[in-house]
């Protein structure tokens, strides 16, 4: 997703009642550090909590090309609040021989992120992280790369993202200072080839110009970190063709969701989705003219 600092500033004004009609109504949720360990074959993975964003169902974010009542119907049918949608911000951690790999870095201090506390709860310090694989450069995924003092949080890690995304990140007002702080750690790639043993970035352009997912493979096991291919585990999955305000290219984002969900429903592989209900691990299955998300955390093997 994509919530600028300016939107949070606008939110503060909203609470003060100074601009009651123009204010942004998205707000940060309160999140406690939490970790869920799971296995992919012999590989150890952890889902880590960082933050949460609460988004009003007012037609400004979800289903921009849909009837607002239809969006409400999807939420009502699932038995959840029809007034607002809570989007967790979670991060994936993977241990490989010689590597401790984060997939995205959470929101950081601007988003009240607790990723560092979640890592500390399993005894991992930031300096132990060897690689950070970035899906895209929105603040809820890269904000945690820099600490509150403007220093690189994971100073010993290689930070990898697609060449397209790195070019995009350096041109955005929101991330220019961050890009400068981490530039010596950056290593870019072209999607489609493995960048670490068993880890292949997959081009999922649309949400941003260089947005990627990461496929993790171990023997017959597969898990795809879908990044921000989808935001709501209900709306974005049931109605993949509905456009969302957070997508840079809304039409391309919608096409990408439909195409990838068709593939994932056919392969039945596991996914990790940073904005789905914690721990965000499960499978996509066909449902009506769309799909559904079935949470499933592989048990210890
Ligand atoms: Zn996001």
GROMACS .gro file of C-alpha atoms and ligand atoms in nm:
model
  302
    1UNK     CA    1   0.000   0.000   0.000
    2UNK     CA    2   0.101   0.358  -0.010
    3UNK     CA    3   0.038   0.602   0.271
    4UNK     CA    4   0.256   0.907   0.252
    5UNK     CA    5   0.384   1.099   0.551
    6UNK     CA    6   0.172   1.386   0.425
    7UNK     CA    7  -0.135   1.165   0.466
    8UNK     CA    8  -0.044   1.103   0.829
    9UNK     CA    9   0.004   1.478   0.876
   10UNK     CA   10  -0.340   1.529   0.720
   11UNK     CA   11  -0.475   1.269   0.961
   12UNK     CA   12  -0.346   1.474   1.255
   13UNK     CA   13  -0.532   1.775   1.119
   14UNK     CA   14  -0.837   1.556   1.074
   15UNK     CA   15  -0.833   1.463   1.443
   16UNK     CA   16  -0.791   1.830   1.532
   17UNK     CA   17  -1.098   1.901   1.321
   18UNK     CA   18  -0.927   2.170   1.118
   19UNK     CA   19  -1.004   2.021   0.777
   20UNK     CA   20  -1.292   1.783   0.845
   21UNK     CA   21  -1.389   1.723   0.483
   22UNK     CA   22  -1.050   1.709   0.312
   23UNK     CA   23  -0.868   1.496   0.570
   24UNK     CA   24  -0.732   1.149   0.505
   25UNK     CA   25  -0.914   0.896   0.718
   26UNK     CA   26  -0.664   0.614   0.707
   27UNK     CA   27  -0.500   0.556   1.041
   28UNK     CA   28  -0.232   0.340   1.194
   29UNK     CA   29  -0.335   0.047   1.413
   30UNK     CA   30  -0.172  -0.057   1.740
   31UNK     CA   31   0.037  -0.370   1.690
   32UNK     CA   32   0.225  -0.582   1.943
   33UNK     CA   33   0.540  -0.771   1.838
   34UNK     CA   34   0.451  -1.123   1.725
   35UNK     CA   35   0.621  -1.406   1.539
   36UNK     CA   36   0.492  -1.725   1.374
   37UNK     CA   37   0.742  -1.993   1.275
   38UNK     CA   38   0.662  -2.237   0.995
   39UNK     CA   39   0.837  -2.479   0.761
   40UNK     CA   40   0.863  -2.509   0.383
   41UNK     CA   41   1.005  -2.858   0.345
   42UNK     CA   42   1.327  -2.838   0.550
   43UNK     CA   43   1.343  -2.456   0.537
   44UNK     CA   44   1.267  -2.242   0.843
   45UNK     CA   45   1.052  -1.933   0.792
   46UNK     CA   46   0.894  -1.681   1.025
   47UNK     CA   47   0.614  -1.430   0.972
   48UNK     CA   48   0.686  -1.115   1.178
   49UNK     CA   49   0.439  -0.845   1.275
   50UNK     CA   50   0.534  -0.484   1.212
   51UNK     CA   51   0.233  -0.251   1.191
   52UNK     CA   52  -0.122  -0.213   1.060
   53UNK     CA   53  -0.322   0.038   0.862
   54UNK     CA   54  -0.696   0.085   0.908
   55UNK     CA   55  -0.868   0.199   0.589
   56UNK     CA   56  -1.227   0.333   0.573
   57UNK     CA   57  -1.465   0.165   0.331
   58UNK     CA   58  -1.568   0.495   0.175
   59UNK     CA   59  -1.493   0.430  -0.192
   60UNK     CA   60  -1.156   0.608  -0.176
   61UNK     CA   61  -0.930   0.299  -0.174
   62UNK     CA   62  -1.100  -0.032  -0.261
   63UNK     CA   63  -1.309  -0.097  -0.572
   64UNK     CA   64  -1.252   0.237  -0.743
   65UNK     CA   65  -1.420   0.097  -1.057
   66UNK     CA   66  -1.697  -0.081  -0.863
   67UNK     CA   67  -2.022   0.012  -0.697
   68UNK     CA   68  -1.959   0.102  -0.333
   69UNK     CA   69  -2.249  -0.119  -0.222
   70UNK     CA   70  -2.081  -0.414  -0.398
   71UNK     CA   71  -1.763  -0.360  -0.194
   72UNK     CA   72  -1.973  -0.352   0.124
   73UNK     CA   73  -2.146  -0.674   0.018
   74UNK     CA   74  -1.811  -0.857  -0.005
   75UNK     CA   75  -1.728  -0.751   0.352
   76UNK     CA   76  -2.077  -0.830   0.483
   77UNK     CA   77  -2.073  -1.177   0.326
   78UNK     CA   78  -1.746  -1.246   0.511
   79UNK     CA   79  -1.900  -1.136   0.841
   80UNK     CA   80  -1.650  -0.854   0.904
   81UNK     CA   81  -1.685  -0.480   0.959
   82UNK     CA   82  -1.834  -0.300   0.659
   83UNK     CA   83  -1.705   0.038   0.781
   84UNK     CA   84  -1.331  -0.018   0.763
   85UNK     CA   85  -1.069  -0.267   0.651
   86UNK     CA   86  -0.764  -0.349   0.863
   87UNK     CA   87  -0.450  -0.419   0.663
   88UNK     CA   88  -0.168  -0.571   0.870
   89UNK     CA   89   0.192  -0.494   0.773
   90UNK     CA   90   0.395  -0.812   0.814
   91UNK     CA   91   0.743  -0.921   0.710
   92UNK     CA   92   0.882  -1.263   0.614
   93UNK     CA   93   1.211  -1.406   0.743
   94UNK     CA   94   1.393  -1.707   0.594
   95UNK     CA   95   1.703  -1.888   0.712
   96UNK     CA   96   1.927  -2.048   0.449
   97UNK     CA   97   2.276  -2.186   0.511
   98UNK     CA   98   2.491  -1.873   0.555
   99UNK     CA   99   2.198  -1.635   0.504
  100UNK     CA  100   1.932  -1.474   0.721
  101UNK     CA  101   1.694  -1.311   0.476
  102UNK     CA  102   1.420  -1.054   0.531
  103UNK     CA  103   1.153  -1.002   0.267
  104UNK     CA  104   1.080  -0.628   0.300
  105UNK     CA  105   1.164  -0.426   0.610
  106UNK     CA  106   0.833  -0.298   0.744
  107UNK     CA  107   0.731   0.060   0.805
  108UNK     CA  108   0.985   0.179   1.061
  109UNK     CA  109   0.930   0.456   1.312
  110UNK     CA  110   0.704   0.661   1.084
  111UNK     CA  111   0.453   0.374   1.081
  112UNK     CA  112   0.506   0.277   1.448
  113UNK     CA  113   0.667  -0.043   1.321
  114UNK     CA  114   0.762  -0.314   1.570
  115UNK     CA  115   0.966  -0.535   1.335
  116UNK     CA  116   1.282  -0.491   1.543
  117UNK     CA  117   1.098  -0.602   1.858
  118UNK     CA  118   0.949  -0.901   1.670
  119UNK     CA  119   1.301  -0.998   1.559
  120UNK     CA  120   1.436  -0.947   1.914
  121UNK     CA  121   1.166  -1.181   2.049
  122UNK     CA  122   1.336  -1.468   1.859
  123UNK     CA  123   1.685  -1.350   1.951
  124UNK     CA  124   1.780  -1.188   1.619
  125UNK     CA  125   1.961  -0.854   1.606
  126UNK     CA  126   1.954  -0.628   1.297
  127UNK     CA  127   2.325  -0.691   1.233
  128UNK     CA  128   2.257  -1.064   1.181
  129UNK     CA  129   2.041  -0.999   0.874
  130UNK     CA  130   2.253  -1.078   0.564
  131UNK     CA  131   2.005  -1.001   0.284
  132UNK     CA  132   1.688  -0.794   0.247
  133UNK     CA  133   1.478  -0.866  -0.060
  134UNK     CA  134   1.247  -0.573  -0.133
  135UNK     CA  135   0.919  -0.626  -0.319
  136UNK     CA  136   0.877  -0.252  -0.383
  137UNK     CA  137   0.971   0.085  -0.239
  138UNK     CA  138   0.653   0.206  -0.066
  139UNK     CA  139   0.712   0.322   0.291
  140UNK     CA  140   0.534   0.032   0.459
  141UNK     CA  141   0.792  -0.200   0.296
  142UNK     CA  142   1.114   0.005   0.303
  143UNK     CA  143   1.060   0.256   0.588
  144UNK     CA  144   1.217   0.012   0.834
  145UNK     CA  145   1.547   0.019   0.640
  146UNK     CA  146   1.631   0.347   0.815
  147UNK     CA  147   1.614   0.412   1.189
  148UNK     CA  148   1.471   0.721   1.361
  149UNK     CA  149   1.817   0.886   1.341
  150UNK     CA  150   1.844   0.847   0.964
  151UNK     CA  151   2.092   0.559   0.980
  152UNK     CA  152   2.069   0.227   0.800
  153UNK     CA  153   1.891  -0.018   1.035
  154UNK     CA  154   2.037  -0.337   0.885
  155UNK     CA  155   2.388  -0.207   0.826
  156UNK     CA  156   2.546  -0.542   0.732
  157UNK     CA  157   2.278  -0.657   0.485
  158UNK     CA  158   2.277  -0.651   0.109
  159UNK     CA  159   1.952  -0.483   0.003
  160UNK     CA  160   1.819  -0.616  -0.325
  161UNK     CA  161   1.541  -0.487  -0.545
  162UNK     CA  162   1.464  -0.485  -0.916
  163UNK     CA  163   1.656  -0.235  -1.128
  164UNK     CA  164   1.323  -0.075  -1.227
  165UNK     CA  165   1.224  -0.031  -0.863
  166UNK     CA  166   1.556   0.121  -0.759
  167UNK     CA  167   1.525   0.375  -1.042
  168UNK     CA  168   1.166   0.451  -0.928
  169UNK     CA  169   1.262   0.480  -0.560
  170UNK     CA  170   1.528   0.742  -0.627
  171UNK     CA  171   1.278   0.968  -0.808
  172UNK     CA  172   1.009   0.966  -0.535
  173UNK     CA  173   1.002   1.255  -0.282
  174UNK     CA  174   0.891   1.011  -0.015
  175UNK     CA  175   1.194   0.781  -0.049
  176UNK     CA  176   1.475   0.997  -0.189
  177UNK     CA  177   1.646   1.051   0.151
  178UNK     CA  178   1.613   0.684   0.236
  179UNK     CA  179   1.760   0.582  -0.101
  180UNK     CA  180   2.060   0.802  -0.030
  181UNK     CA  181   2.108   0.646   0.319
  182UNK     CA  182   2.115   0.288   0.186
  183UNK     CA  183   2.266   0.326  -0.160
  184UNK     CA  184   2.598   0.157  -0.076
  185UNK     CA  185   2.406  -0.155   0.031
  186UNK     CA  186   2.190  -0.179  -0.282
  187UNK     CA  187   2.224  -0.455  -0.538
  188UNK     CA  188   1.974  -0.458  -0.824
  189UNK     CA  189   1.855  -0.745  -1.042
  190UNK     CA  190   1.640  -0.827  -1.343
  191UNK     CA  191   1.351  -1.055  -1.235
  192UNK     CA  192   1.325  -1.412  -1.361
  193UNK     CA  193   1.659  -1.560  -1.250
  194UNK     CA  194   1.749  -1.699  -0.903
  195UNK     CA  195   1.933  -1.442  -0.687
  196UNK     CA  196   1.997  -1.676  -0.392
  197UNK     CA  197   1.970  -2.058  -0.379
  198UNK     CA  198   1.602  -2.141  -0.444
  199UNK     CA  199   1.485  -1.777  -0.449
  200UNK     CA  200   1.362  -1.625  -0.774
  201UNK     CA  201   1.210  -1.276  -0.812
  202UNK     CA  202   0.899  -1.265  -1.029
  203UNK     CA  203   0.803  -0.943  -1.212
  204UNK     CA  204   0.459  -0.832  -1.086
  205UNK     CA  205   0.464  -0.481  -1.230
  206UNK     CA  206   0.158  -0.262  -1.182
  207UNK     CA  207   0.151  -0.180  -0.813
  208UNK     CA  208   0.480   0.002  -0.881
  209UNK     CA  209   0.698   0.003  -1.197
  210UNK     CA  210   0.942  -0.251  -1.049
  211UNK     CA  211   0.723  -0.446  -0.806
  212UNK     CA  212   0.826  -0.811  -0.770
  213UNK     CA  213   0.718  -1.120  -0.580
  214UNK     CA  214   0.969  -1.375  -0.456
  215UNK     CA  215   0.928  -1.748  -0.518
  216UNK     CA  216   1.098  -1.964  -0.256
  217UNK     CA  217   1.151  -2.324  -0.365
  218UNK     CA  218   1.280  -2.627  -0.177
  219UNK     CA  219   1.248  -2.959  -0.363
  220UNK     CA  220   0.872  -2.990  -0.439
  221UNK     CA  221   0.770  -2.717  -0.196
  222UNK     CA  222   0.692  -2.364  -0.319
  223UNK     CA  223   0.593  -2.040  -0.150
  224UNK     CA  224   0.540  -1.706  -0.327
  225UNK     CA  225   0.573  -1.380  -0.134
  226UNK     CA  226   0.318  -1.183  -0.338
  227UNK     CA  227   0.416  -0.840  -0.204
  228UNK     CA  228   0.136  -0.593  -0.281
  229UNK     CA  229  -0.017  -0.791  -0.567
  230UNK     CA  230  -0.325  -0.783  -0.337
  231UNK     CA  231  -0.404  -0.590  -0.019
  232UNK     CA  232  -0.732  -0.717   0.130
  233UNK     CA  233  -0.758  -1.096   0.174
  234UNK     CA  234  -1.131  -1.052   0.109
  235UNK     CA  235  -1.192  -0.773  -0.146
  236UNK     CA  236  -0.874  -0.800  -0.356
  237UNK     CA  237  -0.900  -1.179  -0.380
  238UNK     CA  238  -1.276  -1.213  -0.439
  239UNK     CA  239  -1.276  -0.929  -0.694
  240UNK     CA  240  -0.925  -0.909  -0.846
  241UNK     CA  241  -1.047  -0.689  -1.134
  242UNK     CA  242  -1.153  -0.411  -0.898
  243UNK     CA  243  -0.893  -0.137  -0.900
  244UNK     CA  244  -0.730  -0.004  -0.584
  245UNK     CA  245  -0.603   0.344  -0.511
  246UNK     CA  246  -0.264   0.209  -0.398
  247UNK     CA  247  -0.169   0.073  -0.744
  248UNK     CA  248   0.054   0.303  -0.946
  249UNK     CA  249  -0.089   0.164  -1.273
  250UNK     CA  250  -0.439   0.058  -1.170
  251UNK     CA  251  -0.534  -0.129  -1.488
  252UNK     CA  252  -0.203  -0.318  -1.497
  253UNK     CA  253  -0.237  -0.398  -1.125
  254UNK     CA  254  -0.582  -0.549  -1.180
  255UNK     CA  255  -0.469  -0.755  -1.482
  256UNK     CA  256  -0.170  -0.879  -1.285
  257UNK     CA  257  -0.392  -0.986  -0.988
  258UNK     CA  258  -0.631  -1.182  -1.212
  259UNK     CA  259  -0.348  -1.349  -1.404
  260UNK     CA  260  -0.142  -1.443  -1.097
  261UNK     CA  261  -0.439  -1.567  -0.894
  262UNK     CA  262  -0.541  -1.789  -1.187
  263UNK     CA  263  -0.192  -1.936  -1.185
  264UNK     CA  264  -0.175  -1.970  -0.804
  265UNK     CA  265  -0.518  -2.139  -0.791
  266UNK     CA  266  -0.391  -2.389  -1.050
  267UNK     CA  267  -0.054  -2.461  -0.888
  268UNK     CA  268  -0.206  -2.453  -0.538
  269UNK     CA  269   0.126  -2.330  -0.399
  270UNK     CA  270   0.156  -2.147  -0.071
  271UNK     CA  271   0.164  -1.771  -0.062
  272UNK     CA  272   0.277  -1.514   0.191
  273UNK     CA  273   0.091  -1.183   0.169
  274UNK     CA  274   0.226  -0.896   0.385
  275UNK     CA  275  -0.117  -0.732   0.420
  276UNK     CA  276  -0.335  -1.041   0.477
  277UNK     CA  277  -0.437  -1.137   0.834
  278UNK     CA  278  -0.131  -1.247   1.032
  279UNK     CA  279   0.060  -1.466   0.960
  280UNK     CA  280  -0.055  -1.413   0.599
  281UNK     CA  281   0.028  -1.766   0.483
  282UNK     CA  282  -0.216  -1.981   0.284
  283UNK     CA  283  -0.344  -2.076  -0.059
  284UNK     CA  284  -0.559  -1.922  -0.333
  285UNK     CA  285  -0.860  -2.124  -0.452
  286UNK     CA  286  -1.123  -2.045  -0.719
  287UNK     CA  287  -1.453  -1.898  -0.587
  288UNK     CA  288  -1.731  -1.766  -0.811
  289UNK     CA  289  -1.590  -1.524  -1.070
  290UNK     CA  290  -1.290  -1.461  -0.844
  291UNK     CA  291  -1.094  -1.644  -0.577
  292UNK     CA  292  -1.068  -1.695  -0.205
  293UNK     CA  293  -0.776  -1.705   0.037
  294UNK     CA  294  -0.752  -2.010   0.264
  295UNK     CA  295  -0.515  -1.950   0.556
  296UNK     CA  296  -0.284  -2.250   0.604
  297UNK     CA  297   0.036  -2.250   0.804
  298UNK     CA  298   0.245  -2.560   0.731
  299UNK     CA  299   0.307  -2.748   1.053
  300UNK     CA  300   0.651  -2.846   1.177
  301UNK     CA  301   0.799  -3.127   0.966
  302LIG    ZN1  302   0.214  -0.237   0.116
   0.00000   0.00000   0.00000
